[in-house]
């Protein structure tokens, strides 16, 4: 029987943690009792530098039930880094891991489906929402745009899959070999390969607390996904440059023709406009290229992505 670790990132989740702790321990006890996972299985809550009582609640859950572990990051590193921190911390004990959000919007009974697929030999199982009825219209629309954009830019991500997934030990080992600082797990996990499958589930509303993903974080996340995985924006700029260059040659011929006719002053407007247009484009290009150089810079520094403050086990 395999040992399962549930990894749950928590950022200011005091409103949901007591209930989440209760539901998850019940679920894991049932799975152990039914002989689906080994008795060594655990629930690892990762406190992502919360400013409320999240850590105190995790300590309480840990004291009440031996199944609960707590990992406390030294500061807020964001959802993706908190997930990575949790996975890397438990990877030597866990045969399989399942990552899920603290608000239990993802149906925890889908874990049975995950385990079945695991039994069939999958190393990665993606939880996929079969409806987005519980999301706001705005969130649904922006999500669709996001998947479309990623597809157009050639980034391979699983449609309607958030970070609710099962990974085997070797998949997590493989993930640990991706040394990127700009972390976008949904883009990296499909790159790992191995056998994978999807399990559909119903997504609920948050039963308490607020979303920790306001618009600016969502936009930052999408931007991260695009710039960490795709070089198409750079290619687009190169293509635009080529087109503009061709057009400027045609314009040159046109102005030469006007010059030969002795009407040069008439061309002043178009020249000034083209100077402005090209100047603007150059600045934009420099900005986007700078974005990539910024990423190289961060990778070259090799900063640790997380530092663990405490590990209760
Ligand atoms: N989260 C985190 N660090 C952050 C922001 C969020 O660990 O800086 C966690 C949060 O506690 C939750 C998960 O990431 O468990 C997803 O966040 P949320 O439910 O707010 O996102 P939404 O479901 O609204 O997209
Ligand atoms: Mg949520």
PDB file of N, CA and C in Angstrom, residues 5 21 41 72 120 137 183 275 291 311:
ATOM      1  N   UNK A   5       0.535  11.699   0.954  1.00  0.00           N
ATOM      2  CA  UNK A   5       0.628  12.979   1.668  1.00  0.00           C
ATOM      3  C   UNK A   5      -0.270  13.993   0.970  1.00  0.00           C
ATOM      4  N   UNK A  21      -9.463  21.131   8.381  1.00  0.00           N
ATOM      5  CA  UNK A  21      -8.723  20.131   9.147  1.00  0.00           C
ATOM      6  C   UNK A  21      -9.618  18.951   9.481  1.00  0.00           C
ATOM      7  N   UNK A  41       0.344   7.582   6.051  1.00  0.00           N
ATOM      8  CA  UNK A  41      -0.104   8.758   5.294  1.00  0.00           C
ATOM      9  C   UNK A  41      -0.326   9.948   6.216  1.00  0.00           C
ATOM     10  N   UNK A  72       6.045  25.573   8.156  1.00  0.00           N
ATOM     11  CA  UNK A  72       5.859  27.024   8.188  1.00  0.00           C
ATOM     12  C   UNK A  72       6.964  27.710   7.405  1.00  0.00           C
ATOM     13  N   UNK A 120      -3.886   2.299 -11.726  1.00  0.00           N
ATOM     14  CA  UNK A 120      -3.739   1.895 -13.136  1.00  0.00           C
ATOM     15  C   UNK A 120      -2.362   2.261 -13.676  1.00  0.00           C
ATOM     16  N   UNK A 137     -18.885  35.357 -12.958  1.00  0.00           N
ATOM     17  CA  UNK A 137     -18.826  35.464 -14.410  1.00  0.00           C
ATOM     18  C   UNK A 137     -17.463  36.006 -14.829  1.00  0.00           C
ATOM     19  N   UNK A 183       8.230  30.271 -10.966  1.00  0.00           N
ATOM     20  CA  UNK A 183       7.542  28.999 -10.871  1.00  0.00           C
ATOM     21  C   UNK A 183       6.112  29.065 -11.385  1.00  0.00           C
ATOM     22  N   UNK A 275       8.986  58.325 -37.446  1.00  0.00           N
ATOM     23  CA  UNK A 275       9.997  58.395 -36.377  1.00  0.00           C
ATOM     24  C   UNK A 275       9.351  58.066 -35.029  1.00  0.00           C
ATOM     25  N   UNK A 291      12.373  41.984 -19.935  1.00  0.00           N
ATOM     26  CA  UNK A 291      11.647  41.039 -19.088  1.00  0.00           C
ATOM     27  C   UNK A 291      12.360  39.681 -19.070  1.00  0.00           C
ATOM     28  N   UNK A 311       9.231  22.579  10.897  1.00  0.00           N
ATOM     29  CA  UNK A 311       8.626  21.392  10.287  1.00  0.00           C
ATOM     30  C   UNK A 311       8.175  20.479  11.411  1.00  0.00           C
TER      31      UNK A 311
END
